């Protein structure tokens, strides 16, 4: 079983839709949860991070962490064509780069 | 400035060539990383430098040789690569080795012929 599972998609939605991206994980030691956005042929860009359980909102983006279910989500409201990218979840147990685990990424396309 | 820069953007090299990838950041970060990313896969950690010293080598073959000349620069020297080494090579940095916020560069797309 992989440490982090993420549905690879692809996911296509019409412009303005609410998008839900999800990851599950197996290691209860994970404490920091991050979402990266990666445009085609570019490096990953850190979108949001949360510590432990709870919600965090930043503009159209909301990150949720449910540690009891080992489940994290990223919601995108009023999706735009510019949101079309691959979204990678990543998590870390204790701080330290060697403990950073990525999901496989979900390819999202927002259709105008 | 939250920018990590990488050169070159693209590199094509033969299996007998020697080349180097370069990475630079001016954010005062003291940890720098090399990742390898194959198509439709997540980044895989290769090396970590902490305060200019190699702290992690994820069992990477010796044909990849990292170097950290100073706190702003990170190089990856390549020699006798194989076609399966073709990938996007990403550099990242973070404030310190215990920081979870890593900032990535745009990557170097490497093709080994």
Short mmCIF file of C-alpha atoms in Angstrom, two decimals, chain B residues 13 15 36 38 63 80-87 89 110-113:
data_model
loop_
_atom_site.label_atom_id
_atom_site.label_comp_id
_atom_site.label_asym_id
_atom_site.label_seq_id
_atom_site.Cartn_x
_atom_site.Cartn_y
_atom_site.Cartn_z
CA UNK B 13 23.00 14.71 -23.99
CA UNK B 15 25.40 8.66 -22.84
CA UNK B 36 13.65 13.75 -10.38
CA UNK B 38 9.11 11.28 -14.67
CA UNK B 63 26.53 8.99 -12.32
CA UNK B 80 27.51 8.49 -18.36
CA UNK B 81 23.75 8.71 -18.03
CA UNK B 82 21.31 6.15 -19.36
CA UNK B 83 18.21 6.80 -21.50
CA UNK B 84 16.03 5.93 -18.50
CA UNK B 85 17.50 8.96 -16.72
CA UNK B 86 15.54 11.20 -19.08
CA UNK B 87 13.19 13.21 -16.85
CA UNK B 89 15.00 17.53 -12.81
CA UNK B 110 16.75 16.25 -19.66
CA UNK B 111 16.81 13.87 -22.60
CA UNK B 112 19.52 11.22 -22.77
CA UNK B 113 20.08 9.79 -26.24
#
